[in-house]
Amino acid sequence: MNSTNLIVLKDRERDTFLKGGRLESLQALLEPCLLVDAETCSKKEWAELLAESNPEIIVGGWGMHPLPEDTMSALAPALRYLCYLPGSVRHLVSREQIDAGLLVTNWGNSISRTISECALLLTLSCMRRLTYWSHQMHDEGGWKDSSTVTLSLFERRVGLHGFGAIAKELVPLLRPFTSRISAYTEGMPDEVYQEFGVRKANSLQELFSQHDVVIELEALTPDRHQIIGEDLLRSIPEGGAFINVARGALVDEEALLRVVKSTELQVGLDVFAAEPLAADHPLRGCRNVTLLPHLSGPTTDRRCDAGDRALENLKRYRSGEALIAPITSEVYDRST
Amino acid sequence: MNSTNLIVLKDRERDTFLKGGRLESLQALLEPCLLVDAETCSKKEWAELLAESNPEIIVGGWGMHPLPEDTMSALAPALRYLCYLPGSVRHLVSREQIDAGLLVTNWGNSISRTISECALLLTLSCMRRLTYWSHQMHDEGGWKDSSTVTLSLFERRVGLHGFGAIAKELVPLLRPFTSRISAYTEGMPDEVYQEFGVRKANSLQELFSQHDVVIELEALTPDRHQIIGEDLLRSIPEGGAFINVARGALVDEEALLRVVKSTELQVGLDVFAAEPLAADHPLRGCRNVTLLPHLSGPTTDRRCDAGDRALENLKRYRSGEALIAPITSEVYDRST
């Protein structure tokens, strides 16, 4: 039976992830292949397309329908590799399909540097009280006076909770400002801290109470649900800041709100316990909080980094090499 | 006649510029000296104090009264050095006093790195549309949708107008994001660009039209009044940003406003043609403009860098060495 590979994307995904000749490179790698407009492909047509094409490889984007449960057993027995351009695949692929041998990759850590950039922006915004000033300057006709206080990131003690790909991209962005960078995460060998020139904090308590800026970068696991509570938040030294670009559920958001309302802790949030953030959420309007709507990474212009990652993985697949960061059953279970 | 040196500061200046033992170091260097509360010293008392103390050295802050014209000729003939902790001295000292041999120093480039930090903040804010999102998130109950566009500083072409102390501090902050940094300023030797790994732009036109982010860092001189006009601003490529942390008068603000209102150019401003910015100024409310009230440098916590600069200069003065960056007649004439 013939096999035709599929590229299933919305126009805008094609034009961003695969800009600058990347689409042509992709098509050459997938030959024979069919470019499918995800916007006009119904769920029924999707099942028919899988049966007709019997693809070995599918490249997909946000507009792709889930793989029907019987994809590999009946619809498209040739399927071996789902190369998903964006991030979360839990709604597209079942654990059973991965267990059955389907290779799956996503943008992985190719987006980490844009998230680290967002963490730096939120940090600098907190130090300068940019959200307060933005409101004052735009909506209140304000100007500084002799009591105005602003802070700098230079020479500050920065504590990173988590030391994965984003933290490793963030350290070089922080380094020109300060050499006083610590990190805390469980079970990481001392050599990794040393390699990045980062001090190892001995506990979460030490990370929060001994650093002026604490940046949340940890992976969300069941035992880390709301691990950041009121005591930790209140222990950040005066003039300090708390940034979260990881997952909202790492933080007890009710406690965070109490701290925000009762202290001058500066907070920068790109993520929330429930997203989208409710229109009447009490964090809105707190001028010591910089808020972004979960857009840390990747930025639109850097979706091409995810495209490059996909191209690299497809080259590896074609030449029988191991893929970069495949979503194994274990990774699948840990993912959110 | 006896001579007693004077330190004339407000409490808050003393506690920020001279925190952490710096006041004691200063007093030791100035012995015999008198610490004067600038807040309670009237203009009349100031003249009397000068006559009584006949200081060789005055260390002053924002609260200090101007030096009367006859200070050196009559009131305080011993006066040789005004070590001013903040920036502009034009309201305190006349050119004639400098011509007559008075040594004057200020915070000089000790504050440059905090200004460069502010330039980076404004740049990152523009790329992520932080001002738009701040308004949306805080005041409009907003959230991202599928049409949301954000940009990154990674791989961007950054053009610096001016290559003085702030630019030299900014380059290391930009470097982790991009190697594509150019600068334009008149009359700088090619070796300086090379030393900092920065490309030399051949004209202001090239700087604006060939770079995604243009950062205004140039010194204001009479021939640079409103040198940045509508054509230059409109020539910045789509998706680009214009940042000004130098002086508002470098830019034709009416033209800037027209561009801001009619394009999606992202703009970050810490400085304005007239300051404080009028409460009803039409730049207020433009959500593609990030506005700060001229607080780029130094931040409150880094005033101590200016204190350190003063201490260093006083040590040099005491040991007969050349001062760092004295305000000569030429510097005085160029200053704003």
XYZ file of C-alpha atoms in Angstrom:
672
model
C 0.000 0.000 0.000
C 1.238 3.441 -0.918
C 2.144 5.966 1.773
C 1.953 9.750 1.465
C 3.228 11.864 4.326
C 1.076 14.715 5.621
C 1.774 18.305 6.647
C -1.307 19.623 8.475
C -1.065 23.329 9.226
C -3.037 26.528 9.280
C -1.774 29.178 6.874
C -0.383 31.302 9.689
C 1.454 28.327 11.201
C 2.993 27.508 7.834
C 4.079 31.142 7.388
C 5.669 31.427 10.824
C 7.061 28.003 11.788
C 8.217 27.304 8.238
C 9.140 30.739 6.913
C 12.214 31.458 4.834
C 12.422 28.263 2.754
C 11.727 25.895 5.658
C 8.467 24.639 4.064
C 10.347 23.641 0.915
C 13.033 21.866 2.969
C 10.307 20.057 4.858
C 8.504 18.985 1.704
C 11.757 17.680 0.240
C 12.366 15.608 3.384
C 8.829 14.187 3.396
C 8.519 13.354 -0.301
C 5.954 12.072 -1.263
C 3.844 14.372 0.829
C 0.625 16.322 0.893
C 0.171 19.805 2.365
C -3.203 19.929 4.119
C -4.974 23.129 5.173
C -5.879 22.431 8.792
C -8.492 25.157 8.718
C -10.721 23.472 6.147
C -10.171 19.824 7.104
C -13.118 18.484 9.115
C -12.772 15.652 11.628
C -14.455 13.253 9.214
C -12.194 14.301 6.339
C -9.208 13.862 8.657
C -10.036 10.175 9.237
C -10.581 9.668 5.512
C -7.313 11.434 4.720
C -5.406 9.222 7.131
C -6.913 6.109 5.516
C -6.234 7.293 1.954
C -2.704 8.568 2.563
C -1.532 6.024 5.136
C 1.312 8.386 6.108
C 4.527 7.226 7.723
C 5.114 10.782 8.979
C 2.697 13.517 10.000
C 3.884 17.077 10.621
C 1.208 18.983 12.510
C 0.319 22.267 14.131
C -2.316 23.638 16.505
C -5.076 23.147 13.924
C -4.571 19.390 13.615
C -7.310 17.025 14.784
C -6.427 14.284 17.296
C -5.271 10.934 15.977
C -8.246 8.547 16.133
C -7.600 5.610 18.462
C -7.510 3.149 15.554
C -5.062 5.204 13.480
C -2.143 2.802 13.658
C -4.142 -0.397 13.935
C -6.531 0.276 11.061
C -6.610 3.723 9.443
C -2.933 4.351 8.791
C -0.822 1.311 9.680
C 2.319 2.879 8.206
C 2.355 5.732 10.766
C 5.633 5.877 12.703
C 6.343 9.517 13.516
C 4.230 12.496 14.555
C 6.410 15.592 14.309
C 4.320 18.201 16.104
C 5.573 21.762 15.634
C 4.142 23.326 18.843
C 4.172 22.029 22.423
C 1.523 20.028 24.215
C 0.486 16.769 22.494
C -1.746 15.262 25.163
C -4.935 16.179 23.314
C -3.636 14.710 20.035
C -2.003 11.434 20.907
C -2.878 8.787 23.484
C -0.356 7.140 25.744
C -1.358 3.831 24.147
C -0.240 5.102 20.748
C 3.152 6.064 22.166
C 3.382 2.712 23.922
C 2.571 1.089 20.580
C 5.737 2.616 19.122
C 4.634 5.957 17.685
C 7.519 8.435 17.754
C 6.405 11.903 18.837
C 8.403 15.111 19.089
C 7.407 18.725 19.724
C 9.201 22.083 19.942
C 10.965 20.870 23.073
C 13.563 23.276 24.390
C 13.890 25.160 21.100
C 11.580 27.774 22.665
C 13.450 28.054 25.956
C 15.433 31.159 25.132
C 12.310 33.203 24.378
C 10.873 32.140 27.747
C 14.089 33.178 29.457
C 13.855 36.521 27.620
C 10.346 36.966 29.023
C 11.631 36.144 32.517
C 14.269 38.864 32.157
C 11.669 41.365 30.926
C 9.405 40.618 33.897
C 12.378 40.922 36.258
C 13.496 44.283 34.870
C 9.876 45.463 34.849
C 9.554 44.607 38.551
C 12.797 46.352 39.505
C 11.740 49.574 37.737
C 8.076 49.328 38.765
C 7.214 49.529 35.061
C 3.612 48.414 35.521
C 3.029 51.110 38.130
C 4.662 53.717 35.900
C 2.868 52.522 32.800
C -0.430 53.116 34.570
C 0.724 56.427 36.044
C 2.114 57.749 32.779
C -0.681 56.573 30.481
C -3.763 56.898 32.637
C -3.026 59.206 35.568
C -0.971 62.013 34.050
C 1.783 61.115 36.524
C 5.467 61.988 36.856
C 8.210 61.036 39.310
C 8.828 62.996 42.497
C 11.559 63.090 45.111
C 10.128 60.029 46.897
C 10.287 57.827 43.776
C 12.199 54.615 44.354
C 13.494 52.418 41.551
C 15.802 49.442 41.748
C 18.331 47.851 39.474
C 19.143 44.235 38.709
C 22.859 45.023 38.919
C 24.598 43.204 41.797
C 21.318 41.580 42.894
C 21.057 38.073 44.305
C 18.945 36.058 41.871
C 17.487 32.680 42.819
C 16.205 30.263 40.200
C 13.717 27.592 41.232
C 14.341 24.855 38.695
C 17.377 24.351 36.501
C 16.168 22.975 33.215
C 16.509 24.334 29.688
C 14.962 27.738 30.430
C 17.206 28.350 33.444
C 20.248 27.417 31.380
C 19.243 29.964 28.736
C 18.468 32.574 31.395
C 21.839 32.479 33.143
C 23.719 34.137 30.245
C 21.069 36.887 30.103
C 21.445 37.563 33.835
C 25.233 37.286 33.935
C 25.990 40.846 32.692
C 23.925 42.158 35.622
C 25.100 39.980 38.448
C 27.352 37.102 39.360
C 25.193 36.265 42.387
C 22.981 33.602 40.828
C 21.789 30.558 42.770
C 19.490 27.715 41.811
C 17.481 25.108 43.625
C 16.064 21.924 42.205
C 15.954 18.436 43.610
C 18.391 15.788 42.526
C 20.619 17.767 40.188
C 24.316 16.835 40.307
C 26.625 19.519 41.688
C 28.603 19.511 38.424
C 25.660 21.042 36.543
C 25.559 24.044 38.875
C 29.320 24.372 38.506
C 29.202 24.132 34.715
C 26.889 27.148 34.596
C 28.695 29.064 37.332
C 25.613 29.016 39.521
C 25.589 28.539 43.289
C 23.526 25.646 44.655
C 20.902 26.725 47.175
C 20.329 24.190 49.923
C 16.591 24.576 50.245
C 13.593 26.336 48.831
C 13.532 28.394 52.055
C 17.088 29.569 51.450
C 16.319 30.327 47.805
C 13.448 32.621 48.737
C 14.796 34.262 51.885
C 18.343 34.904 50.656
C 17.682 36.260 47.144
C 16.269 39.562 45.959
C 14.725 38.128 42.818
C 13.249 34.624 42.754
C 12.335 33.232 39.354
C 10.015 30.235 39.110
C 11.172 27.885 36.339
C 10.423 24.496 37.846
C 8.482 21.727 36.089
C 4.993 21.108 37.446
C 4.716 17.667 39.001
C 1.971 16.455 41.374
C 4.219 16.905 44.430
C 4.969 20.482 43.408
C 1.310 21.571 43.251
C 1.163 24.939 45.078
C 4.615 24.305 46.519
C 5.154 28.089 46.624
C 3.049 29.222 49.574
C 2.631 32.338 51.666
C 5.620 31.790 53.966
C 8.048 31.450 51.074
C 6.638 34.493 49.291
C 6.774 36.620 52.429
C 10.376 35.588 53.050
C 11.660 37.337 49.928
C 13.712 40.316 51.207
C 12.281 43.841 51.070
C 12.590 45.391 47.640
C 12.467 41.945 46.098
C 10.567 40.370 43.248
C 8.935 37.051 42.398
C 8.621 35.988 38.767
C 6.711 33.015 37.352
C 7.116 31.899 33.733
C 6.700 28.193 34.522
C 3.224 27.031 35.577
C 0.612 28.843 37.641
C -0.255 25.764 39.698
C 3.236 25.778 41.253
C 2.045 28.748 43.302
C -0.741 29.058 45.863
C -2.387 31.920 43.996
C -4.647 32.900 46.902
C -1.567 33.273 49.099
C 0.234 35.204 46.364
C -2.703 37.569 46.149
C -2.659 38.167 49.907
C 1.069 38.963 49.768
C 0.663 41.234 46.744
C -2.136 43.168 48.431
C -0.371 43.572 51.766
C 3.296 44.147 50.834
C 5.363 45.895 48.196
C 6.639 42.642 46.750
C 6.971 43.124 43.007
C 5.575 40.216 41.029
C 5.827 39.289 37.339
C 3.453 36.610 36.045
C 3.064 35.051 32.630
C 1.186 32.002 33.959
C -1.809 31.468 36.211
C -3.587 28.715 38.112
C -6.489 28.936 35.642
C -6.023 30.229 32.099
C -7.288 32.355 30.501
C -7.149 34.522 33.618
C -10.728 35.387 34.641
C -11.707 38.870 33.463
C -12.516 39.855 37.043
C -9.535 38.128 38.648
C -8.307 40.152 41.644
C -4.696 40.113 40.383
C -5.857 42.472 37.650
C -5.406 46.017 38.876
C -2.590 45.248 41.333
C 0.069 47.664 40.116
C 2.904 45.816 41.800
C 2.180 42.896 39.483
C 3.286 42.778 35.857
C 0.846 40.572 33.965
C 1.254 38.863 30.604
C -1.248 36.427 29.025
C 0.982 33.324 28.860
C 3.005 34.431 25.850
C 6.517 33.852 27.090
C 7.512 31.519 24.313
C 7.973 31.252 21.536
C 7.369 34.710 20.156
C 5.747 34.764 16.729
C 9.015 35.632 14.982
C 10.902 32.771 16.688
C 8.412 30.014 15.835
C 10.958 29.305 13.105
C 13.245 27.901 15.829
C 10.595 25.222 16.392
C 10.490 24.731 12.610
C 14.253 24.227 12.605
C 13.964 21.712 15.431
C 11.352 19.770 13.425
C 13.563 19.787 10.329
C 16.511 18.502 12.343
C 14.428 15.721 13.840
C 13.012 14.743 10.457
C 16.549 14.554 9.024
C 17.529 12.340 11.947
C 14.457 10.163 11.461
C 15.216 9.736 7.780
C 18.807 8.737 8.480
C 17.883 6.409 11.340
C 19.462 8.577 14.055
C 17.966 9.108 17.522
C 15.512 12.009 17.701
C 16.082 15.067 19.900
C 13.859 14.918 22.986
C 11.222 12.380 21.888
C 8.042 12.294 23.957
C 8.365 8.910 25.563
C 5.657 7.404 27.759
C 7.452 8.807 30.813
C 7.678 12.306 29.320
C 4.027 12.035 28.280
C 2.955 11.217 31.827
C 4.909 14.159 33.258
C 3.670 16.677 30.709
C 0.857 19.140 31.334
C 42.441 81.356 58.039
C 41.068 77.946 59.005
C 39.295 75.814 56.435
C 36.539 73.288 57.147
C 35.246 71.161 54.311
C 31.496 70.845 53.805
C 29.177 67.938 53.022
C 25.772 69.373 52.082
C 23.131 66.685 51.660
C 19.537 65.849 52.363
C 19.034 62.883 54.681
C 17.822 60.687 51.861
C 20.814 61.587 49.685
C 23.188 60.739 52.524
C 21.421 57.403 53.093
C 21.507 56.377 49.420
C 24.642 57.876 47.843
C 26.718 57.205 50.956
C 25.180 54.036 52.372
C 27.199 51.158 53.793
C 30.065 53.045 55.421
C 30.643 55.460 52.557
C 29.721 58.499 54.679
C 32.388 57.587 57.217
C 34.980 57.093 54.458
C 34.021 60.459 53.041
C 34.293 62.217 56.394
C 37.715 60.687 56.952
C 38.883 61.969 53.556
C 37.529 65.478 54.188
C 38.757 65.950 57.781
C 38.202 68.588 59.150
C 34.656 68.669 57.808
C 31.111 69.606 58.658
C 28.004 67.633 57.685
C 25.278 70.112 56.746
C 21.579 69.226 56.456
C 20.660 70.700 53.076
C 16.993 70.641 54.001
C 17.281 73.184 56.817
C 20.019 75.413 55.395
C 18.568 78.639 53.969
C 20.222 80.585 51.160
C 21.361 83.245 53.640
C 22.762 80.625 56.010
C 24.545 79.029 53.062
C 26.496 82.226 52.319
C 27.327 82.627 55.998
C 28.421 79.000 56.215
C 30.719 79.403 53.234
C 32.304 82.485 54.813
C 32.726 80.867 58.228
C 34.007 77.515 56.992
C 36.029 78.689 53.993
C 36.020 75.124 52.650
C 38.629 73.775 50.239
C 36.209 71.008 49.257
C 32.420 70.909 49.083
C 30.550 67.646 48.583
C 26.983 68.402 47.542
C 23.691 66.875 46.486
C 20.423 68.026 44.921
C 19.519 70.090 47.986
C 22.590 72.320 47.792
C 22.169 76.037 47.030
C 24.145 77.539 44.107
C 27.604 78.923 44.796
C 27.274 82.719 45.059
C 29.266 84.527 42.362
C 31.729 85.881 44.933
C 32.358 82.531 46.598
C 35.960 82.129 45.533
C 36.862 85.818 45.411
C 35.422 86.803 48.774
C 33.297 84.305 50.697
C 35.450 81.198 50.593
C 38.804 81.894 48.943
C 40.137 78.430 49.835
C 37.540 76.659 47.632
C 39.207 74.401 45.040
C 36.887 71.436 44.458
C 33.126 70.939 44.228
C 32.460 67.229 44.296
C 28.807 67.060 43.286
C 27.227 63.639 43.819
C 24.426 63.862 41.184
C 24.536 65.075 37.569
C 23.793 68.506 36.223
C 25.802 71.358 37.789
C 24.777 74.245 35.539
C 22.416 75.703 38.148
C 25.082 75.502 40.884
C 28.300 76.705 39.324
C 29.015 79.406 36.768
C 31.357 78.948 33.866
C 33.394 81.821 35.305
C 34.000 79.829 38.477
C 35.255 76.880 36.452
C 37.400 79.233 34.351
C 38.786 80.620 37.617
C 40.109 77.160 38.471
C 37.337 75.497 40.457
C 37.497 71.733 39.998
C 34.043 70.218 39.531
C 33.044 66.575 39.175
C 29.667 64.822 39.142
C 28.430 61.237 38.867
C 29.767 61.086 35.313
C 29.495 57.691 33.682
C 29.118 55.849 36.998
C 25.380 55.808 36.273
C 25.677 54.571 32.679
C 24.986 50.938 33.346
C 21.621 51.663 34.978
C 20.661 53.735 31.927
C 21.681 50.888 29.651
C 19.561 48.558 31.811
C 16.588 50.885 31.276
C 17.236 50.873 27.523
C 17.143 47.067 27.529
C 13.915 47.066 29.552
C 12.266 49.475 27.119
C 13.501 47.373 24.180
C 12.166 44.105 25.595
C 8.920 45.865 26.536
C 8.481 47.045 22.942
C 9.189 43.620 21.457
C 6.596 41.949 23.710
C 4.095 44.837 23.528
C 4.211 44.938 27.330
C 2.484 48.315 27.590
C -0.393 47.098 25.441
C -0.653 43.911 27.498
C -0.312 45.719 30.792
C -3.330 47.822 29.866
C -5.251 44.826 28.503
C -4.528 42.605 31.482
C -5.042 45.187 34.212
C -7.810 47.363 32.866
C -9.609 45.514 30.075
C -9.890 41.939 31.355
C -7.987 40.851 28.247
C -6.228 37.656 27.184
C -4.274 36.626 24.095
C -5.975 35.126 21.043
C -4.814 33.392 17.897
C -3.990 36.697 16.212
C -1.611 37.815 18.992
C 1.823 38.765 17.683
C 4.890 39.098 19.906
C 8.482 39.549 18.902
C 11.815 38.640 20.399
C 15.106 40.495 20.593
C 16.963 37.320 19.634
C 18.762 37.623 16.282
C 17.504 41.191 15.791
C 19.506 43.968 14.147
C 20.079 46.618 16.793
C 21.290 50.095 15.863
C 22.752 52.437 18.466
C 22.756 56.177 17.770
C 25.691 57.380 19.823
C 28.573 55.374 21.201
C 29.476 56.875 24.550
C 29.529 55.343 28.014
C 25.903 54.143 27.973
C 26.278 52.415 24.611
C 29.443 50.707 25.822
C 27.554 49.390 28.868
C 24.580 48.388 26.708
C 26.507 46.219 24.250
C 27.238 43.450 26.807
C 23.540 43.405 27.808
C 22.471 43.031 24.161
C 25.159 40.539 23.190
C 23.421 37.401 24.567
C 20.454 38.245 22.321
C 22.156 39.191 19.100
C 25.491 39.687 17.424
C 23.954 42.076 14.911
C 24.731 45.356 16.651
C 25.674 48.514 14.747
C 26.372 52.020 15.924
C 26.494 55.443 14.360
C 28.131 58.527 15.754
C 30.218 61.172 14.099
C 33.972 61.187 14.336
C 34.592 58.011 16.297
C 37.677 56.024 15.270
C 36.991 52.637 13.656
C 39.053 50.934 16.390
C 36.435 51.772 19.023
C 33.701 49.995 17.064
C 36.049 47.046 16.607
C 36.993 46.933 20.279
C 33.339 46.473 21.203
C 32.552 44.120 18.330
C 30.055 46.546 16.884
C 29.519 47.257 13.199
C 29.911 50.866 12.067
C 26.823 52.230 10.309
C 27.634 54.674 7.537
C 24.793 57.103 8.105
C 21.846 57.853 10.323
C 19.635 56.786 7.402
C 21.295 53.385 7.300
C 21.059 53.039 11.081
C 17.306 53.576 11.036
C 16.331 51.777 7.842
C 18.512 48.687 8.294
C 17.909 47.877 11.971
C 14.885 46.474 13.756
C 15.584 48.269 17.013
C 17.096 51.756 17.065
C 18.252 53.042 20.452
C 18.881 56.752 20.915
C 21.960 57.307 23.116
C 23.532 60.355 21.486
C 24.600 63.478 23.368
C 22.414 66.517 22.770
C 24.318 69.273 21.000
C 22.818 72.295 19.202
C 23.306 70.656 15.781
C 21.492 67.539 16.950
C 18.331 69.370 18.016
C 15.413 67.311 16.604
C 17.833 65.425 14.368
C 15.485 62.426 14.505
C 12.619 63.405 12.230
C 9.641 61.741 10.596
C 11.509 60.215 7.642
C 14.011 58.447 9.865
C 11.324 57.163 12.211
C 9.193 55.886 9.326
C 12.189 54.117 7.814
C 12.503 51.673 10.737
C 11.454 48.269 9.312
C 8.022 46.813 10.122
C 7.893 45.197 13.536
C 10.618 47.529 14.722
C 11.118 49.712 17.748
C 12.582 53.099 18.635
C 13.953 53.711 22.120
C 15.104 57.018 23.634
C 16.973 57.145 26.936
C 19.159 60.104 25.908
C 17.429 63.488 25.551
C 13.941 64.276 24.320
C 15.095 67.231 22.217
C 17.056 64.883 19.932
C 13.689 63.868 18.482
C 11.036 65.869 16.664
C 8.334 64.868 19.131
C 5.462 66.076 16.913
C 6.757 63.831 14.138
C 7.207 60.942 16.559
C 3.607 61.357 17.655
C 2.367 61.260 14.050
C 4.322 58.054 13.429
C 3.118 56.484 16.677
C -0.510 57.281 15.843
C -0.365 56.060 12.251
C 1.873 52.967 12.400
C 2.606 50.030 14.672
C 6.094 51.255 15.471
C 6.809 50.321 19.067
C 8.400 53.151 21.018
C 10.050 53.269 24.449
C 10.667 56.698 25.983
C 12.288 57.732 29.231
C 12.902 61.314 28.068
C 10.775 64.027 26.500
C 11.130 67.397 24.792
C 9.600 69.066 27.856
C 9.778 67.503 31.312
C 7.780 66.758 33.372
C 5.622 65.454 30.524
C 2.406 67.474 30.412
C -0.455 65.643 32.119
C -2.522 65.873 28.925
C 0.349 65.113 26.521
C -0.954 63.108 23.539
C 1.776 60.458 23.935
C -0.064 59.376 27.070
C -2.569 56.707 26.136
C -0.691 55.481 23.037
C -0.377 51.785 23.861
C 2.458 51.229 21.401
C 4.585 53.556 23.532
C 6.209 52.493 26.795
C 6.582 55.595 28.959
C 8.833 56.169 31.965
C 9.254 59.489 33.828
C 12.990 60.048 33.168
C 14.210 57.569 35.736
C 16.687 55.603 33.685
C 19.628 56.251 35.928
C 20.763 55.826 38.513
C 18.210 53.726 40.321
C 17.868 54.523 44.019
C 19.820 51.432 45.054
C 22.721 52.257 42.709
C 23.223 55.873 43.824
C 26.027 54.301 45.817
C 27.933 53.907 42.538
C 27.949 57.713 42.315
C 29.072 57.788 45.948
C 31.946 55.460 45.075
C 32.897 57.679 42.138
C 32.982 60.699 44.470
C 35.151 58.831 46.983
C 37.556 57.814 44.250
C 37.803 61.378 42.972
C 38.338 62.754 46.474
C 41.144 60.238 47.063
C 42.705 61.352 43.792
C 42.306 64.993 44.705
C 43.944 64.405 48.078
C 46.888 62.616 46.507
C 47.287 65.142 43.711
C 46.201 62.775 40.944
C 44.052 63.766 37.978
C 40.311 63.525 38.633
C 38.016 61.203 36.675
C 35.931 63.174 34.169
C 36.226 66.714 35.559
C 33.675 69.216 34.257
C 35.935 71.500 32.284
C 34.714 74.682 30.613
C 34.222 72.693 27.385
C 32.225 69.961 29.129
C 30.228 72.642 30.937
C 29.292 74.307 27.653
C 28.170 71.008 26.125
C 26.143 69.920 29.145
C 22.374 70.246 29.441
